[in-house]
PDB file of C-alpha atoms in Angstrom:
ATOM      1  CA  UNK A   1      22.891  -2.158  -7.471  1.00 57.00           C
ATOM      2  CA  UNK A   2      21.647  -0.588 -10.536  1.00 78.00           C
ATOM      3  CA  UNK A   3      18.741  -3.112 -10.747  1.00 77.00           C
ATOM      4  CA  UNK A   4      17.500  -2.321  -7.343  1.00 78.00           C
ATOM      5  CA  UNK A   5      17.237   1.344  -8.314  1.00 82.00           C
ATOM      6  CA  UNK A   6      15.383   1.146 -11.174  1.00 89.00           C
ATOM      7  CA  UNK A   7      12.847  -1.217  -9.099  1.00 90.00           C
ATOM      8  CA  UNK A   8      12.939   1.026  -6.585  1.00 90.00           C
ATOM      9  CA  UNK A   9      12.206   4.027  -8.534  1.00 91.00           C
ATOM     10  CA  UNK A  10       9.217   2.218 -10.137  1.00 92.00           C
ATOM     11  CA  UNK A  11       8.127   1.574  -7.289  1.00 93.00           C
ATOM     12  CA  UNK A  12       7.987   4.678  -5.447  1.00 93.00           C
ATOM     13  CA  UNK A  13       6.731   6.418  -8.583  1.00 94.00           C
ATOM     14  CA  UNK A  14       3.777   3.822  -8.011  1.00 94.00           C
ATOM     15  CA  UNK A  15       3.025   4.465  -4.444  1.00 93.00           C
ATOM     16  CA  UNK A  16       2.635   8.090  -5.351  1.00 93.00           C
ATOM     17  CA  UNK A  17       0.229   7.542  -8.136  1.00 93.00           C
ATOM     18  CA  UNK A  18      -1.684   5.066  -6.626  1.00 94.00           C
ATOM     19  CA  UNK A  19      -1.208   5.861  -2.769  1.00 91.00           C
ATOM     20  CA  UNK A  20      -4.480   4.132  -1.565  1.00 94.00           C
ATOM     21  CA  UNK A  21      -3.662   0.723  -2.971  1.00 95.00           C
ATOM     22  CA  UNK A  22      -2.670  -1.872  -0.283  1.00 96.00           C
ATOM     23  CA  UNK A  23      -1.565  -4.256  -2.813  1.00 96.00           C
ATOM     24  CA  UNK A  24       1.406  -1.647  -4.022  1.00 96.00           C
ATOM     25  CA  UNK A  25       1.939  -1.380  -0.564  1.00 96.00           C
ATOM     26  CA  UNK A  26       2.754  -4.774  -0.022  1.00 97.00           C
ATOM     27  CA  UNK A  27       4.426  -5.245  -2.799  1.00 96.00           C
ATOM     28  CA  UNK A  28       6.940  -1.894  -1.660  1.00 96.00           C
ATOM     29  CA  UNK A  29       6.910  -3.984   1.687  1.00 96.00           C
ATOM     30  CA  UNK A  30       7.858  -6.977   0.429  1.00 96.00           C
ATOM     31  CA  UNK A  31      11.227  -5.236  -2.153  1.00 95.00           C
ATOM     32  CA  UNK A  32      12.567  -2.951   1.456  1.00 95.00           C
ATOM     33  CA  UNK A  33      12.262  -6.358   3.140  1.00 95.00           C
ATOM     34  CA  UNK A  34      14.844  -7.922   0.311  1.00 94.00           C
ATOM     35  CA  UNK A  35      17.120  -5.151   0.530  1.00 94.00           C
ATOM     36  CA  UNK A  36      17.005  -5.479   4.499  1.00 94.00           C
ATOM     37  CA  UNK A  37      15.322  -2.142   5.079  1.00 94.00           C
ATOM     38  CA  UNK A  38      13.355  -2.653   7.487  1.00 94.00           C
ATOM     39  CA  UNK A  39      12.410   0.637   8.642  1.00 94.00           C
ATOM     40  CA  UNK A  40      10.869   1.169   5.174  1.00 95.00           C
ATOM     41  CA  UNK A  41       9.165  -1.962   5.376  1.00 96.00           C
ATOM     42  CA  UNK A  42       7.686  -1.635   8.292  1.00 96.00           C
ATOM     43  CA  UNK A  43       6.522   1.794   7.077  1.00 96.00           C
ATOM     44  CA  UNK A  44       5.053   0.126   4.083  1.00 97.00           C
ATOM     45  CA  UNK A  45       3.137  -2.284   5.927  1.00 96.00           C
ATOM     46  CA  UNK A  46       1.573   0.703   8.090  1.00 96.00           C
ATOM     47  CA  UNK A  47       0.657   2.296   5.025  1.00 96.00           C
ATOM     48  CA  UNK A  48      -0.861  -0.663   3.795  1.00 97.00           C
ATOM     49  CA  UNK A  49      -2.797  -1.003   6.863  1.00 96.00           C
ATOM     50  CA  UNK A  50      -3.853   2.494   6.278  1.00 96.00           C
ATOM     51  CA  UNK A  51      -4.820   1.816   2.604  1.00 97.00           C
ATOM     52  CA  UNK A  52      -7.161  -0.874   3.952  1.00 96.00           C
ATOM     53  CA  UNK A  53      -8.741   1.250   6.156  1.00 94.00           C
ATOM     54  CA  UNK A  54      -9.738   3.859   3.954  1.00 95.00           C
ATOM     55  CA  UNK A  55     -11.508   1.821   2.169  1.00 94.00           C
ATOM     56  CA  UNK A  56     -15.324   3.228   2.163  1.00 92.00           C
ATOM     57  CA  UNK A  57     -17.334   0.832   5.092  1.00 89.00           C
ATOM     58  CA  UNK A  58     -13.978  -1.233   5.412  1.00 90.00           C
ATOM     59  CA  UNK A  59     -15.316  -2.613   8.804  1.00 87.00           C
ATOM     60  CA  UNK A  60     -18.515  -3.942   7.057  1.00 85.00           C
ATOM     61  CA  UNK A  61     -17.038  -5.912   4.399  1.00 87.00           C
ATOM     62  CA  UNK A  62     -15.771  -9.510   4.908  1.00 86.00           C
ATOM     63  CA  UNK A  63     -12.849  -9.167   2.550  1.00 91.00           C
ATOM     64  CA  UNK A  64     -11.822  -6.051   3.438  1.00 91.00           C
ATOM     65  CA  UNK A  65     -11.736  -7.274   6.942  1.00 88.00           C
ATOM     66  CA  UNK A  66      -9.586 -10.463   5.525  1.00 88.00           C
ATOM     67  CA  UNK A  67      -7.401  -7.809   3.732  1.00 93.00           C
ATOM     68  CA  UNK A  68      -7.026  -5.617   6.791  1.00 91.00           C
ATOM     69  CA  UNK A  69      -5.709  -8.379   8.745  1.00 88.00           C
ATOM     70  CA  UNK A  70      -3.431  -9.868   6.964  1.00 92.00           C
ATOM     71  CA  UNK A  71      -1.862  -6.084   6.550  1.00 94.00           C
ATOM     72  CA  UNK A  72      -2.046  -6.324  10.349  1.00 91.00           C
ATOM     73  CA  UNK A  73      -0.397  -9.625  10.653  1.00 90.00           C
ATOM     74  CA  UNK A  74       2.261  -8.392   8.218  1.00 93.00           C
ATOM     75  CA  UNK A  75       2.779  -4.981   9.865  1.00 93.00           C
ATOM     76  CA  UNK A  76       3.315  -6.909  13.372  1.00 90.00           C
ATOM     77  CA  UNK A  77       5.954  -9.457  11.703  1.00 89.00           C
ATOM     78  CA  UNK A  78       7.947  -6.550  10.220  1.00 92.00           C
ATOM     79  CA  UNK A  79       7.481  -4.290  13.804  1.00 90.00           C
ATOM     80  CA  UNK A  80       8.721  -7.592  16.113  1.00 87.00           C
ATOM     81  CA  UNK A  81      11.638  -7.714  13.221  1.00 85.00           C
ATOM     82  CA  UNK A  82      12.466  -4.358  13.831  1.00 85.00           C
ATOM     83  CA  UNK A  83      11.281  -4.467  17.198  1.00 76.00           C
ATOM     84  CA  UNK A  84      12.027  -0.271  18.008  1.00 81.00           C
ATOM     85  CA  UNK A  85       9.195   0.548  21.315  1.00 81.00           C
ATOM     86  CA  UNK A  86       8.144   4.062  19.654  1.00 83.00           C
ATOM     87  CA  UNK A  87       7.161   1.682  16.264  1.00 88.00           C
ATOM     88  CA  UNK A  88       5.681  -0.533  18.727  1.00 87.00           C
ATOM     89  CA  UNK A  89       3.154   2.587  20.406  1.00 87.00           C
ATOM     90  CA  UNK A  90       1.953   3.711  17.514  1.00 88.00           C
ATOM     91  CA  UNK A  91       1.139   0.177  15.155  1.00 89.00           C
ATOM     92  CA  UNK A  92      -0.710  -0.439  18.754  1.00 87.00           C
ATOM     93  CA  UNK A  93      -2.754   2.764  18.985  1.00 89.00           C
ATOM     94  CA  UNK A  94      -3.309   1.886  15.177  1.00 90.00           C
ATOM     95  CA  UNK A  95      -4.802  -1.845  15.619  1.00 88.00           C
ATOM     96  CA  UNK A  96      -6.831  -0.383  18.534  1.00 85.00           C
ATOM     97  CA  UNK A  97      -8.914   1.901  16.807  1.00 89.00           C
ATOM     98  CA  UNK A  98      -9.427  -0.639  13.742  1.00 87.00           C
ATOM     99  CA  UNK A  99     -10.480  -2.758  16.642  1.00 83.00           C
ATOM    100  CA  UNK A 100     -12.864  -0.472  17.719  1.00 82.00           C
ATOM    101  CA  UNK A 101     -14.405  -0.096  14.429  1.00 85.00           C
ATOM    102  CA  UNK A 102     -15.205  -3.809  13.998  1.00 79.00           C
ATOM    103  CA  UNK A 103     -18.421  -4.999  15.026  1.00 72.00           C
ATOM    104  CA  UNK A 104     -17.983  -8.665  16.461  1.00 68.00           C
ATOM    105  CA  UNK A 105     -21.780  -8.701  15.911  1.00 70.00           C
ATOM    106  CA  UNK A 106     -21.499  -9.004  12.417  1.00 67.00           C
ATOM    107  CA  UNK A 107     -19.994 -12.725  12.660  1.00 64.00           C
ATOM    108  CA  UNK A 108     -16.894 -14.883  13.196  1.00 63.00           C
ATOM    109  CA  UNK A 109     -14.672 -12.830  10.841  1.00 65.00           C
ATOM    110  CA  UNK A 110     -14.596  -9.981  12.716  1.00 64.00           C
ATOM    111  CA  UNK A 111     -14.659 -11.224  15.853  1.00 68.00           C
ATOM    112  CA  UNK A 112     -11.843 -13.338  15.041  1.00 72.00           C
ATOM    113  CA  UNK A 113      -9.737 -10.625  13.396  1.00 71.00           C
ATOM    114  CA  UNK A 114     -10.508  -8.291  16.638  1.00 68.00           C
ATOM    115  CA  UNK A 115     -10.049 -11.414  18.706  1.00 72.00           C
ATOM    116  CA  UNK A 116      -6.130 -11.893  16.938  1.00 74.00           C
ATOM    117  CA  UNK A 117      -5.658  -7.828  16.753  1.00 69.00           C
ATOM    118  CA  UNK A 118      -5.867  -8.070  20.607  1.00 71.00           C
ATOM    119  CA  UNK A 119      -2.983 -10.726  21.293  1.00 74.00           C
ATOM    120  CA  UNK A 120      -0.829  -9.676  18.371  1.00 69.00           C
ATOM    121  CA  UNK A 121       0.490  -6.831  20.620  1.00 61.00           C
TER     122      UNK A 121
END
């Protein structure tokens, strides 16, 4: 559809302006997911992860950590919907060195976002 395009154009034009923005990430997430592309979503939702991540001290910050995992929790919905074992491998490998970057030291939100990371998968 001609509609879809034009978002879809937007969109990517976006993504490559702007490529370390998790939000445009999850909104490019969200518009694959309506047109049932769920490869592309679930590539969207790793690259929101990513955006996250490169956020400067992510691991230190309390709403980056909230940020990070509801990108996580996101990316696992869309890899269990997809549910291909060489997506699987590498969103794992991915949550497992965010995990190791948290400090469950620094309180109850990262502990509980490691804590979740670790049973999501």
């Amino acid at each position: 559809p001609e509609p879809a395009l034009s978002v879809e154009t937007l969109l990517t034009r976006i993504t490559n302006t702007i490529p370390s923005d998790p939000q445009v990430w999850d909104v490019m997430a969200e518009f694959q997911h309506a047109m049932g592309r769920f490869d592309l979503e679930l590539e969207a939702r790793i690259k929101q992860f990513r955006a996250v991540k490169s956020k400067s001290l992510w691991e230190r910050d309390k709403d980056l950590i909230a940020a990070a995992h509801s990108a996580a929790v996101e990316m696992i919905k869309a890899l269990k919907h997809l549910g291909r074992k060489s997506d699987y491998y590498s969103c794992k490998s991915l949550l497992r060195t965010a995990m190791g970057q948290l400090d469950p030291s620094r309180g109850t939100a990262w502990a509980d976002a490691a804590a979740t990371w670790a049973t999501m998968l």
